[in-house]
Each structure stands twice: as C-alpha cells, then as structure tokens.
Short mmCIF file of C-alpha atoms in Angstrom, two decimals:
data_model
loop_
_atom_site.label_atom_id
_atom_site.label_comp_id
_atom_site.label_asym_id
_atom_site.label_seq_id
_atom_site.Cartn_x
_atom_site.Cartn_y
_atom_site.Cartn_z
CA MET A 16 -9.75 25.92 114.96
CA ASN A 17 -11.02 27.98 117.88
CA GLU A 18 -11.89 30.82 115.61
CA PHE A 19 -13.77 28.40 113.40
CA GLY A 20 -15.73 27.13 116.39
CA THR A 21 -16.67 30.68 117.33
CA ARG A 22 -17.84 31.44 113.82
CA VAL A 23 -19.98 28.32 113.77
CA GLN A 24 -21.43 29.17 117.18
CA GLU A 25 -22.41 32.60 115.90
CA LEU A 26 -24.48 30.91 113.21
CA ILE A 27 -26.31 28.51 115.55
CA PRO A 28 -29.22 30.91 116.25
CA ARG A 29 -29.80 31.24 112.51
CA LEU A 30 -29.64 27.48 112.00
CA ARG A 31 -32.16 27.12 114.84
CA ARG A 32 -34.53 29.70 113.36
CA TYR A 33 -34.47 27.99 109.98
CA ALA A 34 -34.83 24.51 111.50
CA ARG A 35 -37.72 25.64 113.68
CA ALA A 36 -39.64 26.98 110.70
CA LEU A 37 -38.72 23.97 108.58
CA THR A 38 -39.79 21.30 111.09
CA GLY A 39 -42.41 23.31 112.97
CA GLU A 40 -41.35 21.74 116.24
CA ARG A 41 -38.81 22.88 118.78
CA SER A 42 -37.10 19.68 119.87
CA ALA A 43 -37.12 18.18 116.37
CA ALA A 44 -35.56 21.43 115.16
CA ASP A 45 -32.78 21.34 117.73
CA ASP A 46 -32.15 17.67 116.97
CA LEU A 47 -31.76 18.68 113.34
CA VAL A 48 -29.33 21.46 114.28
CA GLN A 49 -27.34 19.06 116.45
CA ASP A 50 -27.13 16.47 113.67
CA THR A 51 -26.06 19.21 111.30
CA LEU A 52 -23.31 20.46 113.59
CA GLU A 53 -22.04 16.96 114.22
CA ARG A 54 -21.98 16.23 110.52
CA ALA A 55 -20.16 19.51 109.91
CA TRP A 56 -17.57 18.57 112.51
CA ASN A 57 -17.00 15.20 110.88
CA LYS A 58 -16.60 16.87 107.50
CA LEU A 59 -14.44 19.71 108.73
CA HIS A 60 -11.58 18.63 106.46
CA LEU A 61 -13.85 19.25 103.45
CA TRP A 62 -14.45 22.89 104.32
CA ARG A 63 -12.21 25.34 102.53
CA ASP A 64 -11.22 28.45 104.39
CA GLY A 65 -12.55 31.54 102.69
CA SER A 66 -15.66 29.85 101.34
CA ASP A 67 -19.11 30.76 102.61
CA LEU A 68 -19.54 29.11 106.00
CA ARG A 69 -23.23 29.95 106.26
CA ALA A 70 -24.03 28.38 102.87
CA TRP A 71 -21.91 25.34 103.77
CA LEU A 72 -23.78 24.75 107.04
CA PHE A 73 -27.19 25.27 105.45
CA THR A 74 -26.26 22.82 102.70
CA ILE A 75 -25.37 20.24 105.33
CA MET A 76 -28.61 20.92 107.15
CA HIS A 77 -30.53 20.49 103.90
CA ASN A 78 -28.89 17.10 103.31
CA VAL A 79 -29.43 15.92 106.88
CA HIS A 80 -33.06 17.00 106.77
CA VAL A 81 -33.76 15.39 103.40
CA ASN A 82 -32.34 12.12 104.73
CA GLN A 83 -34.48 12.35 107.84
CA VAL A 84 -37.61 13.04 105.83
CA ARG A 85 -36.82 10.19 103.46
CA SER A 86 -36.32 7.69 106.24
CA ARG A 87 -39.54 8.86 107.85
CA ALA A 88 -41.49 8.87 104.58
CA ALA A 89 -41.82 5.08 104.61
CA SER A 90 -43.96 5.19 107.72
CA ALA A 91 -45.51 8.65 107.54
CA THR A 92 -47.12 10.90 105.01
CA VAL A 93 -44.36 13.44 104.68
CA SER A 94 -43.49 14.13 101.10
CA LEU A 95 -40.70 15.90 99.35
CA ASP A 96 -42.54 16.50 96.11
CA ASP A 97 -43.85 19.85 95.06
CA GLU A 98 -47.05 18.25 93.82
CA ALA A 99 -47.79 16.17 96.87
CA ALA A 100 -48.58 19.23 98.91
CA ASP A 101 -51.79 19.75 97.01
CA ALA A 102 -53.87 18.56 99.94
CA PRO A 103 -56.95 20.71 100.33
CA VAL A 104 -56.29 23.84 102.29
CA ARG A 105 -58.97 24.40 104.88
CA PRO A 106 -60.29 27.92 104.72
CA THR A 107 -59.33 30.04 107.67
CA GLN A 108 -61.06 33.23 108.69
CA ALA A 109 -60.22 35.64 105.98
CA ASP A 110 -59.55 38.62 108.16
CA MET A 111 -57.40 36.88 110.71
CA LEU A 112 -53.73 36.55 109.98
CA GLU A 113 -52.64 34.70 113.03
CA VAL A 114 -49.34 33.29 114.04
CA ARG A 115 -50.88 29.84 114.28
CA ASP A 116 -52.19 30.15 110.76
CA ILE A 117 -48.76 30.78 109.35
CA ASP A 118 -47.47 27.68 111.17
CA SER A 119 -50.08 25.39 109.75
CA ALA A 120 -50.01 26.98 106.32
CA LEU A 121 -46.25 26.57 106.22
CA GLY A 122 -46.59 22.96 107.34
CA ARG A 123 -48.81 22.24 104.36
CA LEU A 124 -46.19 23.27 101.82
CA SER A 125 -43.86 20.67 100.37
CA VAL A 126 -40.48 20.45 102.04
CA HIS A 127 -38.86 21.76 98.86
CA GLN A 128 -41.06 24.85 98.74
CA ARG A 129 -40.58 25.50 102.44
CA GLU A 130 -36.79 25.37 102.12
CA VAL A 131 -36.71 27.96 99.38
CA LEU A 132 -39.28 30.19 101.05
CA LEU A 133 -37.35 30.19 104.32
CA LEU A 134 -33.87 30.64 102.91
CA VAL A 135 -35.05 33.63 100.88
CA GLY A 136 -37.51 34.98 103.46
CA LEU A 137 -35.78 34.39 106.80
CA GLU A 138 -32.13 34.04 105.82
CA ARG A 139 -32.51 36.66 103.12
CA MET A 140 -30.35 34.66 100.76
CA SER A 141 -30.25 35.77 97.16
CA TYR A 142 -31.81 33.42 94.60
CA ASP A 143 -28.31 32.54 93.48
CA GLU A 144 -27.13 31.68 97.02
CA THR A 145 -30.30 29.67 97.60
CA ALA A 146 -29.73 27.72 94.38
CA ARG A 147 -26.15 26.92 95.36
CA THR A 148 -27.09 26.01 98.93
CA LEU A 149 -29.77 23.57 97.83
CA GLY A 150 -27.94 22.38 94.72
CA ILE A 151 -30.77 23.26 92.32
CA PRO A 152 -31.03 25.53 89.27
CA ILE A 153 -32.02 29.14 89.88
CA GLY A 154 -35.17 28.64 87.78
CA THR A 155 -36.27 25.96 90.21
CA VAL A 156 -35.68 28.36 93.10
CA MET A 157 -37.96 30.88 91.44
CA SER A 158 -40.74 28.42 90.62
CA ARG A 159 -40.73 26.90 94.12
CA LEU A 160 -40.69 30.34 95.69
CA SER A 161 -43.53 31.52 93.50
CA ARG A 162 -45.71 28.46 94.15
CA GLY A 163 -44.93 28.35 97.86
CA ARG A 164 -45.67 32.01 98.44
CA GLU A 165 -48.84 31.81 96.42
CA ARG A 166 -50.01 28.90 98.58
CA LEU A 167 -49.25 30.73 101.78
CA ARG A 168 -50.92 33.86 100.51
CA ALA A 169 -54.06 31.94 99.55
CA ALA A 170 -54.18 30.04 102.83
CA LEU A 171 -53.80 33.21 104.86
CA ALA A 172 -56.36 35.01 102.77
CA GLY A 173 -58.76 32.17 103.52
CA GLU A 174 -59.10 31.08 99.93
CA PRO A 175 -60.30 27.47 99.88
CA GLY A 176 -58.61 24.67 98.01
CA PRO A 177 -55.08 24.48 96.72
CA ALA A 178 -53.97 27.75 95.28
CA ASN A 179 -55.12 28.03 91.73
CA LEU A 180 -53.72 30.21 89.04
CA LYS A 181 -55.53 33.44 88.88
CA VAL A 182 -57.87 33.75 85.94
CA VAL A 183 -56.45 36.29 83.57
CA LYS A 184 -59.00 38.89 82.70
CA MET B 30 -50.00 42.53 71.11
CA ASN B 31 -51.35 42.83 74.60
CA LYS B 32 -50.11 45.42 76.98
CA PRO B 33 -47.09 44.05 78.91
CA ARG B 34 -48.15 42.70 82.30
CA VAL B 35 -46.36 42.17 85.55
CA THR B 36 -45.48 38.49 85.87
CA GLU B 37 -45.35 36.49 89.11
CA ALA B 38 -41.59 36.20 88.64
CA ASP B 39 -41.41 40.00 88.40
CA LEU B 40 -43.31 40.42 91.64
CA HIS B 41 -41.11 38.06 93.65
CA SER B 42 -37.86 39.29 92.15
CA TYR B 43 -38.93 42.85 92.88
CA LEU B 44 -39.92 42.02 96.44
CA ASP B 45 -36.66 40.19 97.12
CA GLY B 46 -34.45 42.92 95.70
CA GLU B 47 -33.21 40.71 92.90
CA LEU B 48 -33.72 43.22 90.10
CA PRO B 49 -31.14 45.66 88.79
CA ALA B 50 -32.23 49.32 88.78
CA PRO B 51 -33.59 49.51 85.20
CA GLU B 52 -35.67 46.40 85.78
CA ARG B 53 -37.01 47.79 89.04
CA ALA B 54 -38.11 50.91 87.22
CA ARG B 55 -39.82 48.83 84.57
CA VAL B 56 -41.76 46.81 87.19
CA GLU B 57 -42.67 49.92 89.13
CA ALA B 58 -44.07 51.53 85.99
CA LEU B 59 -46.18 48.44 85.28
CA LEU B 60 -47.38 48.25 88.89
CA ALA B 61 -48.58 51.83 88.76
CA ASP B 62 -50.99 50.71 86.05
CA ASP B 63 -52.04 47.39 87.52
CA SER B 64 -53.81 47.56 90.86
CA ASP B 65 -54.36 43.79 91.00
CA ALA B 66 -50.66 43.15 90.70
CA GLU B 67 -49.95 45.81 93.26
CA GLN B 68 -52.33 44.16 95.70
CA ARG B 69 -50.68 40.80 95.16
CA LEU B 70 -47.31 42.33 95.80
CA GLY B 71 -48.66 43.69 99.09
CA GLU B 72 -49.98 40.28 100.06
CA TYR B 73 -46.68 38.56 99.26
CA ARG B 74 -44.90 41.17 101.32
CA GLN B 75 -47.29 40.44 104.16
CA VAL B 76 -46.49 36.71 103.90
CA VAL B 77 -42.78 37.45 104.19
CA ASP B 78 -43.33 39.83 107.12
CA LEU B 79 -45.48 37.28 108.94
CA LEU B 80 -42.82 34.61 108.54
CA ARG B 81 -40.18 36.90 109.97
CA GLU B 82 -42.43 38.02 112.78
CA ARG B 83 -43.15 34.41 113.63
CA TYR B 84 -39.61 33.01 113.58
CA ASP B 85 -37.13 35.85 114.13
CA GLY B 86 -37.73 35.49 117.86
CA VAL B 87 -35.77 32.21 117.77
CA LEU B 88 -32.63 34.28 117.21
CA ASP B 89 -32.94 35.74 120.71
CA GLU B 90 -33.55 32.46 122.52
CA PRO B 91 -30.68 31.06 124.56
CA VAL B 92 -28.89 28.32 122.63
CA PRO B 93 -29.20 24.92 124.35
CA GLN B 94 -25.97 23.73 125.91
CA ARG B 95 -26.01 20.52 123.91
CA LEU B 96 -25.65 22.49 120.67
CA ILE B 97 -22.79 24.61 121.96
CA ALA B 98 -21.15 21.47 123.31
CA VAL B 99 -20.81 20.03 119.80
CA THR B 100 -18.72 23.00 118.73
CA SER B 101 -16.85 23.86 121.89
CA THR B 102 -14.58 21.00 122.87
CA ALA B 103 -11.62 20.22 120.69
CA LYS B 104 -11.96 16.48 121.11
CA ARG B 105 -15.57 16.49 120.09
CA ARG B 106 -14.94 18.77 117.23
CA ALA B 107 -12.64 16.37 115.49
CA PHE B 108 -13.88 13.02 116.78
CA PRO B 109 -17.44 13.10 118.02
CA VAL B 110 -17.96 9.42 117.32
CA LEU B 111 -14.67 8.46 118.91
CA LEU B 112 -15.51 10.49 121.98
CA ARG B 113 -18.76 8.68 122.40
CA CYS B 114 -16.94 5.36 122.07
CA ALA B 115 -14.46 6.59 124.65
CA ALA B 116 -17.28 7.48 126.99
CA VAL B 117 -18.75 4.02 126.62
CA PHE B 118 -15.31 2.52 127.12
CA ALA B 119 -14.76 4.60 130.25
CA TRP B 120 -18.07 3.40 131.53
CA VAL B 121 -17.21 -0.25 130.89
CA ALA B 122 -13.78 0.29 132.43
CA LEU B 123 -15.43 1.82 135.49
CA GLY B 124 -17.55 -1.29 135.79
CA GLY B 125 -14.43 -3.43 135.66
CA LEU B 126 -12.69 -1.29 138.22
CA ALA B 127 -15.69 -0.91 140.44
CA GLY B 128 -14.64 -3.71 142.76
CA TRP B 129 -11.24 -2.17 143.16
CA HIS B 130 -12.65 1.31 143.60
CA LEU B 131 -15.31 0.27 146.04
CA HIS B 132 -12.56 -0.79 148.37
CA GLY B 133 -11.61 2.79 148.98
CA VAL B 134 -14.99 4.38 148.60
CA GLN B 135 -16.06 4.68 152.20
CA THR B 136 -13.04 6.69 153.24
CA ARG B 137 -13.00 8.64 150.01
CA GLU B 138 -16.59 9.60 150.42
CA ASP B 139 -15.71 10.98 153.80
CA ARG B 140 -13.17 13.22 152.15
CA GLY B 141 -15.86 14.50 149.85
CA ALA B 142 -15.08 12.49 146.70
CA ALA B 143 -18.13 11.13 144.89
CA PRO B 144 -18.83 7.42 145.23
CA VAL B 145 -18.47 5.14 142.25
CA TRP B 146 -22.19 4.95 141.61
CA ALA B 147 -22.42 8.73 141.30
CA HIS B 148 -19.61 8.60 138.73
CA ARG B 149 -21.50 5.94 136.87
CA ALA B 150 -24.54 8.22 136.86
CA ALA B 151 -22.43 11.04 135.39
CA VAL B 152 -20.94 8.81 132.71
CA ALA B 153 -24.40 7.50 131.80
CA HIS B 154 -25.52 11.13 131.51
CA ILE B 155 -22.61 11.94 129.19
CA VAL B 156 -23.30 8.88 127.06
CA TYR B 157 -27.06 9.23 126.62
CA SER B 158 -28.05 12.87 127.01
CA PRO B 159 -26.59 14.02 123.63
CA GLU B 160 -28.28 11.08 121.89
CA VAL B 161 -30.59 12.33 119.17
CA ARG B 162 -32.37 9.25 117.92
CA HIS B 163 -32.33 6.90 120.89
CA PRO B 164 -32.06 8.93 124.07
CA VAL B 165 -34.29 6.47 125.94
CA GLU B 166 -35.44 2.88 125.60
CA VAL B 167 -39.03 3.57 126.62
CA GLY B 168 -40.56 6.96 125.97
CA ALA B 169 -42.69 9.11 128.23
CA ASP B 170 -45.76 8.10 126.21
CA GLN B 171 -45.48 4.68 127.87
CA GLU B 172 -44.78 5.94 131.36
CA ALA B 173 -46.85 3.29 133.15
CA HIS B 174 -45.00 0.52 131.36
CA LEU B 175 -41.66 2.25 131.98
CA VAL B 176 -42.15 2.47 135.74
CA ALA B 177 -43.52 -1.07 136.02
CA TRP B 178 -40.69 -2.54 133.99
CA LEU B 179 -37.86 -0.74 135.77
CA SER B 180 -39.40 -1.33 139.21
CA LYS B 181 -39.47 -5.03 138.43
CA ARG B 182 -35.86 -5.07 137.19
CA LEU B 183 -34.52 -3.08 140.13
CA GLY B 184 -36.63 -4.99 142.62
CA THR B 185 -37.92 -1.82 144.26
CA GLN B 186 -40.97 0.33 143.67
CA LEU B 187 -39.82 3.29 141.60
CA ARG B 188 -41.67 6.52 141.12
CA ILE B 189 -41.06 8.98 138.34
CA PRO B 190 -41.03 12.57 139.57
CA GLN B 191 -43.05 15.07 137.54
CA LEU B 192 -40.85 18.11 137.06
CA GLY B 193 -43.17 20.32 135.06
CA ALA B 194 -43.21 22.85 137.87
CA VAL B 195 -39.47 23.45 137.42
CA GLY B 196 -39.72 23.42 133.63
CA TYR B 197 -38.67 19.87 132.79
CA SER B 198 -40.73 17.17 131.14
CA LEU B 199 -40.03 13.46 131.00
CA VAL B 200 -38.42 12.11 127.83
CA GLY B 201 -38.38 8.50 129.03
CA GLY B 202 -36.03 6.05 130.65
CA ARG B 203 -33.71 3.11 130.24
CA LEU B 204 -32.22 0.19 132.09
CA LEU B 205 -28.50 0.41 132.90
CA PRO B 206 -25.96 -1.90 134.46
CA GLY B 207 -24.99 -0.69 137.95
CA GLU B 208 -22.10 -2.02 140.05
CA ARG B 209 -24.12 -4.78 141.61
CA GLY B 210 -27.11 -5.14 139.32
CA PRO B 211 -29.61 -3.14 137.34
CA ALA B 212 -29.92 0.62 137.63
CA ALA B 213 -32.37 3.01 135.96
CA GLN B 214 -31.99 6.31 134.18
CA PHE B 215 -34.83 8.75 133.60
CA MET B 216 -34.27 11.57 131.17
CA TYR B 217 -35.93 14.97 131.26
CA GLN B 218 -35.66 18.01 129.06
CA ASP B 219 -36.77 21.61 129.21
CA ALA B 220 -38.35 23.70 126.49
CA GLN B 221 -34.92 24.58 125.12
CA GLY B 222 -33.96 20.91 124.84
CA GLN B 223 -31.59 21.07 127.81
CA ARG B 224 -31.44 17.57 129.25
CA LEU B 225 -31.13 16.25 132.79
CA THR B 226 -30.91 12.63 133.86
CA LEU B 227 -32.01 11.03 137.11
CA TYR B 228 -30.10 7.87 137.95
CA VAL B 229 -31.61 5.44 140.43
CA ARG B 230 -29.96 2.41 141.98
CA THR B 231 -30.86 0.17 144.88
CA ASN B 232 -28.96 0.17 148.17
CA ARG B 233 -28.02 -2.70 150.36
CA GLU B 234 -28.75 -0.76 153.51
CA GLN B 235 -32.49 -0.17 153.69
CA ASN B 236 -32.83 2.76 156.03
CA LYS B 237 -30.04 5.13 155.35
CA GLU B 238 -30.57 8.73 154.36
CA THR B 239 -28.04 11.32 153.37
CA ALA B 240 -28.15 14.99 152.55
CA PHE B 241 -27.63 16.19 149.00
CA ARG B 242 -24.03 15.90 147.95
CA PHE B 243 -22.53 17.68 145.01
CA ALA B 244 -19.92 16.56 142.54
CA GLN B 245 -18.68 17.82 139.22
CA ASP B 246 -17.17 15.88 136.37
CA GLY B 247 -16.08 18.14 133.52
CA ASN B 248 -19.20 20.05 132.48
CA VAL B 249 -21.54 17.65 134.22
CA ARG B 250 -22.76 18.60 137.67
CA ILE B 251 -24.35 16.02 139.92
CA PHE B 252 -26.42 16.10 143.06
CA TYR B 253 -26.69 12.68 144.65
CA TRP B 254 -28.32 11.41 147.78
CA VAL B 255 -29.55 8.27 149.45
CA ASP B 256 -33.19 7.89 150.28
CA ARG B 257 -34.01 4.69 152.14
CA SER B 258 -33.54 1.81 149.68
CA GLN B 259 -32.55 3.98 146.77
CA GLY B 260 -29.53 5.96 145.70
CA LEU B 261 -30.42 8.86 143.42
CA ALA B 262 -28.21 11.07 141.30
CA LEU B 263 -29.38 14.01 139.23
CA SER B 264 -26.93 15.00 136.49
CA GLY B 265 -26.97 17.93 134.12
CA GLU B 266 -24.94 20.58 132.38
CA ILE B 267 -26.77 23.46 134.02
CA ASP B 268 -25.44 25.61 136.83
CA LYS B 269 -25.35 24.39 140.41
CA GLU B 270 -28.22 26.53 141.74
CA GLN B 271 -30.58 25.49 138.96
CA LEU B 272 -29.65 21.86 139.39
CA LEU B 273 -30.24 22.09 143.13
CA ARG B 274 -33.66 23.54 142.48
CA VAL B 275 -34.55 20.52 140.33
CA ALA B 276 -32.97 18.07 142.81
CA THR B 277 -35.08 19.60 145.57
CA ALA B 278 -38.19 19.18 143.43
CA VAL B 279 -37.28 15.53 142.83
CA TYR B 280 -36.79 14.95 146.54
CA GLN B 281 -40.08 16.61 147.43
CA GLN B 282 -41.96 14.62 144.82
CA LEU B 283 -40.59 11.36 146.15
CA ASN B 284 -41.17 12.33 149.79
CA PRO B 285 -44.55 14.06 149.81
#
C-alpha cells in the first residue's frame, strides 16, 4: 500500500505536465490531477499489480477530463470533435516561434488531437501504448497525431487558415 | 507507376521511433531524394521540441501539498469520500459540544490549548480547502458583493486582505456557522494551488487584542489572534515560518 502510494507520487509531476498542456491553465490542471488521483484511490481495487501504473493513471485522467469537458460543453464552446477545431487559425509572425504561440496553437486543437499529441510528444508513449491508454484503435492514434501536428506546424509557420493538405506536385 | 513517396504516416512514425530498422532505412532513402519531405520532417521535429521545451519545466515544479495529500494518508487513500464525511461530522459534533467545551476554554487557553473557535477554523479548512468544484460560495470575481454580504451577516465591517505581495490570491469566501452565530471563511491560493483559509468570527468583547497564537491539528497549522471585535485564524498546510509571514501580512493589511 505504502509502496503503491510512493509509486503514484513519483508519477504526479508527469500527470501535472500532461494536465498543464492539456488544459493550458495551472489551477485547472492541478484540479484535474487531484480529481484523477482521487478517482484512482476510489478504484484502487480495480488495479492489478504488475500492470502498467502510468497507463492506468493516464487512462483515468483521460476519462475524468472527457467528463469535465462534456459537462462544460453545454455552456461553453469546447468541443471534443476532431472537425470542430477547424476554426480559422490567425496567422502569427512566420519567423517567431514563441512559447506563447505554442500555447495558443495547442489550445486550438481538438481535445482528442491534443491528447494524442501530448501522450506521444511529452510522455513519449508508443502509438500502441497511446491507443490502449485512450481506448482507441492505433489507426486513430496515427490520424489524430498527423492532423494535430500538421495544424501546429502550420500555425507556428504562420500559415493562415486551417491546415490544408499540401498540393501534390 | 509513380516513384514511391514518403507519406505523412512515414514521417511521424519515423520521428517517433516507431519503425523497425528496415523500414527506417527505406524512409531514410526516400528522404534523401525528397527535400520537401525532409523539410516537413524538420518542422514536425521542431513542433515536438517546442512542446517539450514549453512543458517539461512542470516536472521540476514543487508538487502542491493538496496533491500529495490525496496519496499520502492511509485513510484518504481508501475512503476519501468517507473522510470528508467524517470531517463534516466532526465539525457538526464540535458545534454540539461547543457549549460543553467552552466551559473549560478560558483555563485551557491559558495552558496554551487552542480555543474552540480556532479548532472550528481548522476543521473548516480541512473540509473546504481540498474542494475542487465548490471551494467557495462567492468567488473573487465578485469581491465587493462577497465583503458586503459577509459583513452584513456577521454584523461587523469585514475587510479582505490582499495577499499578492506574499504570493497568495483570493479564491473567494463562504458563510459558516460559528459557535454563537455566523462566521466567514476566505480562501486564498498561491501559484502552485496551495490553499490557505482565513476564518473570521465576531467577539463579544469589543476591545481585546491578543498576540499571534499558534496551534497545529494534524497537517494543518493555524495562527489565530483577536483584533478588536474580530477573531481571526489563518490555517494552512505550509510550514510555520511561511504561515507566520502570511499571518503578519494579513495583520498589517487590516491594521494599516
């Protein structure tokens, strides 16, 4: 039990990093981490020793976050859908890759794209681990990753509009 | 047939180390012939690097106590909801016992034990400071309303200290039952989400003043003092010196 607590505590900084990037806001991120940890504690009996603790916690965080976004979606404009993120991307200065730009560019992705991008990019999960953590097929991981990264790339390169497919020469 | 091209899937799989060696070699050979694809690969790599640069710093930040608290006490670990109920129950029980306790308070206070109202402040801190969705009844965005409302309920002019100088900002406040009538709780938090609460109650004696007194209840440390018509208690799970620094700031704000 104690050892389990220690192992969970060791993962808190990683849960915080992911939550910070996912929500874009410090206190909302820590609230999400706290909800996740509390949920994990309530579901402790469901965790099987020897299975991947990190994936288990990130799965719980995913579920908690999706529920939060859903309950907020009624009153706000947050959307889960891949397509709904097609709001026009304001061009930024092409030669300036600033920290603030990555924040706002990330915030314009759909929640689904952001999750995949961050699990692969920050957590360095394999596509397979990401698919299992989020409960989606590996093909979906790849398409969300590809679309999300393309959007970020375009936004940071200052290309106006939602990222379009490149014209094949 | 056209010459084989590097696909988007190839680029990402290559970048993320998902390809087995023969596949890597195939992609590398194609990249050598396709400068556009190579440039895109570089840009995707830059996106990944920027993300890491932006957020990896979170790993080195101190973890807020409230997050460690969830995973550190055995009781909470198994029964977080029950514990909260127990805290509420303890609070209600304290209210019931207050009359009985008050009997001995004067002498006990002389021996250095905290008075009942300071205990109530600590219990209120334990109950509300971990609250995620409803930490306060009225948020800091309605500060004018908050202070007017609570001043009216407590029957004394309250002021809300601004603690930005010591790193804490107001979350909001709520009305609480005290031993003899309404009491108020103001909640603050720092940039790491560490929360402090300031409990205010009214005194019968109008012109009493005391020095800061310190008490500790489990992880919660409390500085409490009496300032004319008000009793104030500042509770938090930070160390004593830090808490004293904030308590001093509160006192100075209220006694300019």
